[in-house]
C-alpha positions as a printed NumPy array, in Angstrom:
array([[-151.217,  126.576,  100.928],
       [-151.784,  125.488,  104.541],
       [-151.352,  128.027,  107.336],
       [-148.879,  125.611,  108.961],
       [-146.116,  127.204,  106.877],
       [-145.957,  130.362,  109.082],
       [-146.111,  132.672,  106.045],
       [-142.802,  131.294,  104.745],
       [-142.527,  129.925,  101.222],
       [-141.679,  126.254,  101.936],
       [-139.858,  125.848,   98.599],
       [-137.782,  129.03 ,   98.67 ],
       [-134.699,  127.165,   99.911],
       [-135.064,  124.703,   97.024],
       [-135.256,  127.601,   94.58 ],
       [-132.179,  129.381,   95.957],
       [-130.226,  126.129,   95.801],
       [-131.094,  125.748,   92.11 ],
       [-129.974,  129.348,   91.537],
       [-126.639,  128.522,   93.221],
       [-127.223,  131.547,   95.426],
       [-124.915,  130.858,   98.349],
       [-125.569,  134.081,  100.272],
       [-129.35 ,  133.666,  100.14 ],
       [-129.072,  130.018,  101.225],
       [-126.969,  131.018,  104.241],
       [-129.453,  133.75 ,  105.183],
       [-132.454,  131.425,  104.839],
       [-130.826,  128.859,  107.114],
       [-130.634,  131.473,  109.858],
       [-134.437,  131.353,  109.94 ],
       [-135.744,  128.533,  112.219],
       [-138.453,  127.536,  109.711],
       [-135.934,  126.601,  107.007],
       [-133.505,  124.929,  109.412],
       [-136.295,  122.818,  110.882],
       [-137.572,  121.872,  107.412],
       [-134.207,  121.53 ,  105.709],
       [-135.133,  118.07 ,  104.34 ],
       [-138.621,  119.071,  103.184],
       [-139.542,  117.554,   99.816],
       [-141.058,  119.952,   97.299],
       [-144.127,  119.288,   95.144],
       [-141.908,  117.234,   92.795],
       [-140.645,  115.029,   95.62 ],
       [-137.106,  116.411,   96.093],
       [-135.392,  117.861,   99.186],
       [-133.042,  120.857,   98.653],
       [-129.98 ,  118.603,   98.999],
       [-130.98 ,  116.6  ,   95.923],
       [-130.933,  119.69 ,   93.739],
       [-127.499,  120.625,   95.116],
       [-126.14 ,  117.139,   94.331],
       [-127.767,  117.025,   90.898],
       [-126.328,  120.366,   89.782],
       [-122.939,  119.661,   91.368],
       [-123.09 ,  122.494,   93.898],
       [-120.776,  120.888,   96.447],
       [-120.398,  124.029,   98.56 ],
       [-124.172,  124.369,   98.927],
       [-124.45 ,  120.642,   99.629],
       [-121.901,  121.019,  102.431],
       [-123.776,  124.019,  103.87 ],
       [-127.002,  122.014,  103.927],
       [-125.433,  118.974,  105.603],
       [-123.575,  121.153,  108.117],
       [-126.945,  122.683,  109.026],
       [-128.564,  119.305,  109.64 ],
       [-129.626,  117.983,  106.225],
       [-129.771,  114.175,  106.202],
       [-127.304,  112.708,  103.634],
       [-129.4  ,  109.517,  103.536],
       [-132.642,  111.377,  102.697],
       [-134.264,  109.986,   99.547],
       [-136.535,  111.596,   97.011],
       [-140.182,  110.525,   96.973],
       [-139.363,  108.283,   94.004],
       [-136.695,  106.544,   96.095],
       [-133.411,  107.862,   94.687],
       [-130.638,  108.565,   97.184],
       [-128.262,  111.519,   97.172],
       [-125.339,  109.267,   96.25 ],
       [-127.31 ,  107.951,   93.276],
       [-127.99 ,  111.5  ,   92.076],
       [-124.234,  112.077,   92.179],
       [-123.604,  108.85 ,   90.266],
       [-126.107,  109.879,   87.602],
       [-124.204,  113.145,   87.184],
       [-120.85 ,  111.303,   87.167],
       [-119.516,  113.939,   89.537],
       [-116.537,  112.582,   91.439],
       [-116.428,  115.383,   94.01 ],
       [-120.126,  115.059,   94.816],
       [-119.976,  111.255,   95.087],
       [-116.894,  111.33 ,   97.332],
       [-118.373,  113.949,   99.651],
       [-121.724,  112.203,   99.935],
       [-120.209,  108.747,  100.349],
       [-118.259,  109.826,  103.414],
       [-121.175,  111.675,  105.003],
       [-123.631,  108.868,  104.224],
       [-121.351,  106.335,  105.882],
       [-120.909,  108.621,  108.884],
       [-124.675,  109.011,  109.226],
       [-125.259,  105.241,  109.066],
       [-122.378,  104.664,  111.478],
       [-123.778,  107.19 ,  113.965],
       [-127.278,  105.709,  113.764],
       [-125.941,  102.194,  114.289],
       [-123.925,  103.469,  117.259],
       [-127.088,  104.922,  118.794],
       [-128.872,  101.6  ,  118.286],
       [-126.119,   99.537,  119.913],
       [-127.369,   99.811,  123.531],
       [-130.787,   98.542,  122.422],
       [-129.216,   95.743,  120.388],
       [-126.964,   94.695,  123.256],
       [-129.902,   94.632,  125.65 ],
       [-131.983,   92.582,  123.198],
       [-129.121,   90.133,  122.595],
       [-128.467,   89.643,  126.301],
       [-132.124,   88.746,  126.871],
       [-132.024,   85.865,  124.343],
       [-130.987,   82.461,  125.763],
       [-127.476,   81.375,  124.731],
       [-127.244,   79.013,  121.781],
       [-125.225,   77.781,  118.834],
       [-126.474,   78.117,  115.335],
       [-125.183,   77.313,  111.912],
       [-126.062,   78.38 ,  108.387],
       [-125.329,   77.082,  104.95 ],
       [-125.324,   79.267,  101.874],
       [-125.76 ,   78.013,   98.336],
       [-126.503,   80.479,   95.609],
       [-128.631,   80.487,   92.509],
       [-130.166,   77.387,   91.062],
       [-132.375,   77.192,   88.027],
       [-135.942,   77.492,   89.258],
       [-137.338,   74.582,   87.277],
       [-134.475,   72.166,   87.836],
       [-132.894,   70.685,   90.94 ],
       [-132.836,   72.786,   94.133],
       [-129.682,   73.932,   95.855],
       [-129.44 ,   74.182,   99.604],
       [-128.022,   76.511,  102.159],
       [-127.975,   75.2  ,  105.7  ],
       [-128.186,   77.671,  108.507],
       [-128.11 ,   75.699,  111.729],
       [-127.981,   76.76 ,  115.325],
       [-126.877,   73.682,  117.193],
       [-129.636,   74.939,  118.899],
       [-130.919,   76.181,  115.571],
       [-130.28 ,   75.267,  111.966],
       [-131.291,   77.51 ,  109.124],
       [-131.385,   75.898,  105.757],
       [-131.047,   78.224,  102.719],
       [-131.991,   77.284,   99.186],
       [-131.452,   79.699,   96.294],
       [-133.095,   79.279,   92.891],
       [-133.062,   81.163,   89.607],
       [-134.817,   80.957,   86.264],
       [-131.664,   82.218,   84.502],
       [-130.028,   79.442,   82.408],
       [-126.56 ,   78.265,   83.514],
       [-126.628,   80.396,   86.673],
       [-126.424,   77.25 ,   88.786],
       [-122.892,   76.655,   87.503],
       [-121.696,   79.594,   89.586],
       [-123.485,   78.727,   92.824],
       [-121.401,   78.491,   95.986],
       [-122.47 ,   76.546,   99.029],
       [-121.545,   77.173,  102.593],
       [-122.445,   76.314,  106.158],
       [-122.789,   79.074,  108.726],
       [-122.491,   78.196,  112.367],
       [-123.529,   80.836,  114.879],
       [-122.692,   80.921,  118.578],
       [-124.527,   83.331,  120.872],
       [-123.554,   84.09 ,  124.473],
       [-124.813,   87.092,  126.418],
       [-124.645,   90.083,  124.087],
       [-121.979,   88.497,  121.857],
       [-122.197,   86.144,  118.923],
       [-119.935,   84.574,  116.329],
       [-120.634,   83.366,  112.789],
       [-118.368,   80.774,  111.139],
       [-118.273,   80.45 ,  107.362],
       [-116.027,   78.715,  104.829],
       [-116.225,   81.245,  101.976],
       [-113.33 ,   83.696,  102.366],
       [-113.371,   85.424,   98.983],
       [-113.871,   85.274,   95.246],
       [-111.366,   84.532,   92.506],
       [-112.976,   85.205,   89.136],
       [-116.119,   83.055,   89.297],
       [-114.628,   80.631,   91.834],
       [-115.376,   80.926,   95.538],
       [-112.281,   80.58 ,   97.728],
       [-112.641,   78.288,  100.736],
       [-111.154,   78.662,  104.168],
       [-112.1  ,   79.291,  107.792],
       [-113.619,   82.72 ,  108.344],
       [-115.543,   84.047,  111.34 ],
       [-117.448,   87.228,  112.058],
       [-117.468,   88.075,  115.754],
       [-119.65 ,   90.636,  117.464],
       [-118.102,   91.158,  120.895],
       [-120.903,   92.788,  122.821],
       [-119.091,   94.146,  125.882],
       [-116.497,   95.821,  123.627],
       [-119.046,   96.764,  120.939],
       [-116.749,   95.427,  118.21 ],
       [-117.498,   93.609,  114.963],
       [-114.44 ,   91.788,  113.636],
       [-113.676,   89.28 ,  110.912],
       [-111.161,   86.529,  111.697],
       [-109.386,   84.426,  109.052],
       [-108.203,   81.277,  110.814],
       [-106.38 ,   80.025,  107.717],
       [-104.204,   83.132,  107.445],
       [-104.219,   83.818,  111.205],
       [-105.398,   87.382,  110.614],
       [-108.24 ,   89.565,  111.861],
       [-109.693,   92.972,  110.994],
       [-112.261,   95.359,  112.419],
       [-115.451,   95.767,  110.353],
       [-116.699,   99.341,  110.29 ],
       [-119.45 ,  101.321,  108.602],
       [-117.237,  104.401,  108.644],
       [-114.374,  104.596,  106.157],
       [-111.867,  107.338,  106.934],
       [-109.12 ,  106.088,  104.61 ],
       [-108.951,  108.348,  101.54 ],
       [-107.533,  105.571,   99.351],
       [-110.437,  103.264,  100.194],
       [-112.927,  106.057,   99.489],
       [-111.254,  106.775,   96.143],
       [-111.445,  103.107,   95.15 ],
       [-115.134,  102.974,   96.005],
       [-115.81 ,  106.207,   94.105],
       [-114.066,  104.665,   91.078],
       [-116.44 ,  101.696,   91.215],
       [-119.472,  103.959,   91.452],
       [-118.25 ,  106.225,   88.652],
       [-117.832,  103.22 ,   86.342],
       [-121.208,  101.644,   87.052],
       [-123.209,  100.772,   83.978],
       [-126.542,  101.606,   85.57 ],
       [-128.246,  102.432,   88.843],
       [-130.921,   99.847,   89.586],
       [-133.368,   99.824,   92.475],
       [-135.486,   96.796,   93.296],
       [-138.288,   97.711,   95.673],
       [-140.454,   95.116,   97.37 ],
       [-144.065,   96.297,   97.35 ],
       [-145.823,   94.701,  100.326],
       [-149.242,   96.362,  100.283],
       [-150.975,   93.703,   98.169],
       [-149.253,   90.578,   99.519],
       [-151.812,   87.834,  100.168],
       [-151.631,   84.677,  102.277],
       [-153.99 ,   81.793,  101.589],
       [-154.096,   78.483,  103.434],
       [-152.687,   75.773,  101.154],
       [-155.073,   72.908,  100.421],
       [-154.527,   69.262,   99.604],
       [-156.062,   67.517,   96.578],
       [-159.02 ,   66.651,   98.805],
       [-159.529,   70.27 ,   99.938],
       [-158.038,   69.923,  103.427],
       [-155.655,   72.519,  104.853],
       [-152.047,   71.354,  104.562],
       [-149.799,   70.73 ,  107.551],
       [-146.176,   69.575,  107.568],
       [-143.477,   68.842,  110.128],
       [-140.389,   71.077,  109.76 ],
       [-137.265,   71.265,  111.892],
       [-134.811,   68.408,  111.296],
       [-134.375,   66.33 ,  114.444],
       [-136.827,   68.599,  116.281],
       [-139.933,   68.623,  114.135],
       [-142.495,   71.384,  114.613],
       [-146.023,   71.132,  113.293],
       [-146.561,   73.857,  110.691],
       [-149.486,   75.102,  108.648],
       [-148.634,   75.834,  105.027],
       [-149.754,   79.076,  103.35 ],
       [-149.411,   80.136,   99.731],
       [-148.001,   83.649,   99.26 ],
       [-149.017,   85.7  ,   96.226],
       [-148.931,   89.277,   94.91 ],
       [-145.336,   89.846,   95.971],
       [-144.375,   92.619,   93.572],
       [-140.776,   93.562,   92.822],
       [-140.626,   96.995,   91.224],
       [-137.41 ,   97.352,   89.229],
       [-136.312,  100.884,   88.328],
       [-133.137,  101.343,   86.272],
       [-131.326,  104.54 ,   85.34 ],
       [-129.009,  104.187,   82.362],
       [-127.138,  106.674,   80.212],
       [-126.727,  106.238,   76.468],
       [-123.354,  107.976,   76.736],
       [-121.977,  104.948,   78.579],
       [-121.981,  103.056,   75.29 ],
       [-119.376,  103.254,   72.548],
       [-115.698,  103.395,   73.443],
       [-116.173,  102.069,   76.963],
       [-118.817,   99.474,   76.116],
       [-116.39 ,   96.571,   76.408],
       [-115.562,   97.532,   79.973],
       [-119.123,   98.473,   80.804],
       [-120.224,   94.893,   80.198],
       [-118.297,   93.982,   83.322],
       [-119.899,   96.702,   85.45 ],
       [-122.809,   95.596,   87.547],
       [-125.607,   97.74 ,   88.91 ],
       [-125.237,   99.93 ,   91.959],
       [-126.776,   98.486,   95.081],
       [-129.272,  100.291,   97.247],
       [-130.749,   98.799,  100.374],
       [-133.066,  101.43 ,  101.768],
       [-134.929,  101.745,  104.997],
       [-138.653,  101.35 ,  105.284],
       [-138.83 ,   98.324,  103.036],
       [-136.553,   95.933,  101.246],
       [-134.822,   97.644,   98.408],
       [-131.752,   96.42 ,   96.583],
       [-130.389,   96.086,   93.109],
       [-129.66 ,   93.425,   90.559],
       [-127.443,   91.501,   90.689],
       [-124.026,   90.452,   91.873],
       [-122.713,   86.902,   92.013],
       [-119.435,   87.919,   93.653],
       [-119.065,   88.249,   97.403],
       [-115.848,   89.604,   98.872],
       [-114.337,   88.966,  102.269],
       [-116.535,   91.583,  103.92 ],
       [-119.698,   90.294,  102.315],
       [-119.659,   93.168,   99.832],
       [-120.727,   92.657,   96.248],
       [-118.002,   93.31 ,   93.709],
       [-119.116,   95.734,   91.035],
       [-116.294,   95.09 ,   88.62 ],
       [-114.024,   92.228,   89.535],
       [-110.598,   91.486,   88.07 ],
       [-110.531,   89.374,   84.955],
       [-109.736,   85.796,   85.895],
       [-106.095,   84.707,   85.39 ],
       [-105.21 ,   87.892,   83.496],
       [-105.289,   90.757,   85.974],
       [-104.03 ,   91.302,   89.499],
       [-106.097,   93.203,   92.044],
       [-103.611,   96.09 ,   91.828],
       [-103.991,   96.242,   88.036],
       [-107.765,   96.036,   88.338],
       [-107.894,   98.962,   90.778],
       [-105.619,  100.997,   88.512],
       [-107.789,  100.231,   85.458],
       [-110.931,  101.176,   87.332],
       [-109.306,  104.428,   88.452],
       [-108.161,  105.322,   84.929],
       [-111.673,  104.771,   83.564],
       [-113.239,  106.861,   86.311],
       [-110.818,  109.771,   85.932],
       [-111.596,  110.042,   82.203],
       [-115.246,  110.759,   82.914],
       [-116.582,  114.303,   83.046],
       [-119.579,  115.545,   84.988],
       [-122.714,  115.476,   82.875],
       [-125.026,  118.347,   82.139],
       [-128.461,  118.487,   83.725],
       [-131.705,  118.234,   81.77 ],
       [-133.452,  120.153,   84.561],
       [-132.113,  123.714,   84.202],
       [-134.939,  125.05 ,   82.054],
       [-137.518,  123.237,   84.177],
       [-136.37 ,  124.62 ,   87.533],
       [-136.147,  128.122,   86.039],
       [-139.78 ,  128.005,   84.945],
       [-141.966,  130.455,   86.851],
       [-144.353,  127.825,   88.188],
       [-141.857,  125.03 ,   88.962],
       [-141.646,  125.882,   92.679],
       [-145.25 ,  126.984,   92.962],
       [-146.791,  125.769,   96.218],
       [-150.032,  123.778,   95.757],
       [-153.034,  125.133,   97.676],
       [-153.398,  121.837,   99.524],
       [-149.716,  121.558,  100.486],
       [-149.058,  121.025,  104.195],
       [-145.533,  120.555,  105.54 ],
       [-146.917,  118.367,  108.327],
       [-148.54 ,  115.917,  105.907],
       [-145.981,  114.161,  103.686],
       [-147.196,  113.178,  100.235],
       [-147.331,  109.378,  100.128],
       [-149.162,  108.883,   96.834],
       [-146.221,  108.426,   94.48 ],
       [-148.526,  108.112,   91.47 ],
       [-148.874,  111.907,   91.592],
       [-145.227,  112.329,   90.665],
       [-144.459,  112.253,   86.956],
       [-140.705,  112.71 ,   87.46 ],
       [-138.599,  109.56 ,   87.801],
       [-135.467,  111.389,   88.872],
       [-133.301,  114.439,   88.391],
       [-131.851,  113.231,   85.108],
       [-128.694,  114.293,   83.296],
       [-128.002,  114.506,   79.579],
       [-128.403,  111.074,   77.941],
       [-129.977,  109.508,   81.025],
       [-133.241,  107.552,   80.913],
       [-135.322,  105.566,   83.378],
       [-136.926,  102.179,   82.847],
       [-139.584,  100.771,   85.193],
       [-140.826,   97.176,   85.226],
       [-142.428,   94.764,   87.652],
       [-141.791,   91.107,   88.428],
       [-144.353,   89.138,   90.386],
       [-143.339,   86.446,   92.829],
       [-145.247,   83.586,   94.422],
       [-144.067,   81.4  ,   97.245],
       [-144.99 ,   79.603,  100.448],
       [-144.585,   80.063,  104.182],
       [-144.747,   77.388,  106.887],
       [-145.868,   78.802,  110.255],
       [-145.562,   76.976,  113.573],
       [-146.834,   77.76 ,  117.072],
       [-144.353,   75.251,  118.503],
       [-141.091,   77.016,  117.599],
       [-139.42 ,   78.057,  120.898],
       [-138.375,   81.595,  119.896],
       [-140.17 ,   84.708,  118.692],
       [-139.286,   86.558,  115.504],
       [-138.163,   89.574,  117.524],
       [-135.568,   87.418,  119.329],
       [-133.534,   86.886,  116.142],
       [-133.867,   90.342,  114.577],
       [-131.044,   91.929,  116.661],
       [-128.605,   89.29 ,  115.388],
       [-129.616,   89.861,  111.778],
       [-129.367,   93.636,  112.24 ],
       [-125.778,   93.421,  113.46 ],
       [-124.88 ,   91.031,  110.616],
       [-126.458,   93.182,  107.892],
       [-123.268,   95.263,  107.316],
       [-121.413,   92.035,  106.489],
       [-124.134,   90.475,  104.328],
       [-127.307,   92.257,  103.239],
       [-129.187,   88.977,  102.839],
       [-129.819,   89.289,  106.572],
       [-131.618,   92.572,  105.943],
       [-133.798,   90.883,  103.343],
       [-134.498,   87.946,  105.665],
       [-135.396,   90.321,  108.52 ],
       [-137.872,   92.133,  106.308],
       [-139.667,   88.951,  105.301],
       [-139.891,   87.301,  108.694],
       [-141.31 ,   90.615,  109.98 ],
       [-144.279,   90.543,  107.59 ],
       [-147.779,   90.391,  109.059],
       [-148.493,   86.677,  108.739],
       [-151.996,   85.144,  108.676],
       [-151.587,   83.431,  112.052],
       [-149.584,   83.676,  115.269],
       [-146.323,   81.759,  115.343],
       [-142.882,   81.638,  113.759],
       [-142.214,   81.302,  109.989],
       [-140.156,   78.133,  110.31 ],
       [-139.8  ,   77.956,  106.537],
       [-140.432,   80.646,  103.925],
       [-139.774,   81.609,  100.313],
       [-138.806,   85.142,   99.31 ],
       [-137.202,   86.933,   96.349],
       [-133.624,   88.125,   96.801],
       [-133.361,   89.963,   93.479],
       [-135.592,   89.652,   90.371],
       [-133.752,   86.578,   89.081],
       [-133.142,   84.799,   92.377],
       [-135.412,   83.41 ,   95.08 ],
       [-134.479,   81.916,   98.434],
       [-136.077,   79.327,  100.688],
       [-135.052,   79.513,  104.339],
       [-135.764,   76.763,  106.875],
       [-135.122,   77.007,  110.619],
       [-134.125,   73.651,  112.13 ],
       [-132.935,   72.014,  115.353],
       [-133.145,   74.748,  117.982],
       [-131.338,   73.734,  121.191],
       [-130.218,   76.072,  123.976],
       [-126.853,   75.293,  125.543],
       [-123.949,   76.788,  127.468],
       [-121.374,   78.373,  125.131],
       [-117.616,   78.444,  125.825],
       [-116.424,   82.095,  126.206],
       [-113.314,   81.226,  124.153],
       [-115.483,   81.27 ,  121.036],
       [-115.406,   85.076,  121.296],
       [-111.675,   85.521,  121.826],
       [-109.211,   86.319,  119.03 ],
       [-106.088,   84.121,  119.302],
       [-103.148,   86.164,  120.627],
       [-100.844,   85.169,  117.748],
       [-103.228,   86.461,  115.045],
       [-102.103,   89.577,  113.143],
       [-104.359,   92.641,  112.92 ],
       [-104.919,   93.74 ,  109.333],
       [-106.312,   96.924,  107.812],
       [-109.918,   97.673,  108.791],
       [-112.699,   96.468,  106.503],
       [-115.64 ,   98.638,  105.534],
       [-119.175,   97.624,  104.698],
       [-120.843,   98.921,  101.527],
       [-123.772,  101.133,  102.506],
       [-124.226,  103.531,   99.625]])
């Protein structure tokens, strides 16, 4: 063991957590070493908080978080604290972690706001519009999503190899106005009814000087604040119900290390160039993209089958968009008013939203917390043994060394598979903006629609040449790919009234983004 550990056992806090020894945990946290390393992962890849969540020790979990433990801290294998609670089916743990996770994300976003506002104010004012169309069979006709700034258009095209998926594809046009540190996004999809997308006039407004993100329904003459932080107990309970009833927890991680770019060639062996950009055409060089690896990890429990199997067929996988790389889950075709994916939507024409929420709640309340498969393992004499080479200042990054795929409960299993993706990117030196100019807009929009997070990740890749990726392909989830094209960039003066909520519009209950 490295001398950097100041003669303290770095895994003693982990061990006392597993023993449910409250007094010892409190005493250890009085020692600076353990407070400063409260999120330290052990040799198996888990911080102390993950053991507390897994075993259902809510009091110890609260003590850790009150002493500075990060509720968004993941295990080395990528599982979040909330997901450990979902695997256990522990309502109290999930509810506690959900609130503290949202608070953490809210606080971090609040800290980032001054930077975002500064970055937005430095971008020239423009209009921009976007069109969404979802899921089209990969080997048939393409479907388009236009994303245009009247200074810039962004054209989206979604494709899928799944048969019949194209029948459920919506289409939409986003129009984005940017002035100073504010911007507004107009869309026509206002909700989902069964498998039908409801049309209307909906806008998301980020009002920079007031640091507000609001959604405005011009059809209903209503508006609501969009927040990362949900303080309404009823809303938290509804979300916990959805998580408790999930059929599986699925993570889709984009592995970027082996991505390759190769200049596309014509039949005669010449490098390929194309003009992209609608009315304003930019010369672009075309590159083939290969070795894009989607790693799909699913946690399922055999005890979910049987009596509840009929309902479980409606439950989709739990979403997880993590930092440090694109990570999400398969796959939701429903998008609600806030841009959230519905995990278990009401049955079309047979169930009201109130009945659906009540059914979800009844199912969740019937579930009991599951037993751990880890008790004998953590009680083994050598489980918390510190490797000779262990150094708290050098995090273990080689995940192949970890045999564990999670802190599993009775009946739970993990399945890992990979899906390879190939695509293209068109890069231009003539596009008038830099990638970093658009990232602040996408970051603010991410709470309303996580496709912006995915887009940000891909346009931030290290490309084979200088310039802007005017058009690019990327995977959204394992069954769906997207092609995004930036068109028609024109800077112009924007009317300030675009960022004002009409005085006769009624304020509705706040909306909350899904950031589990």
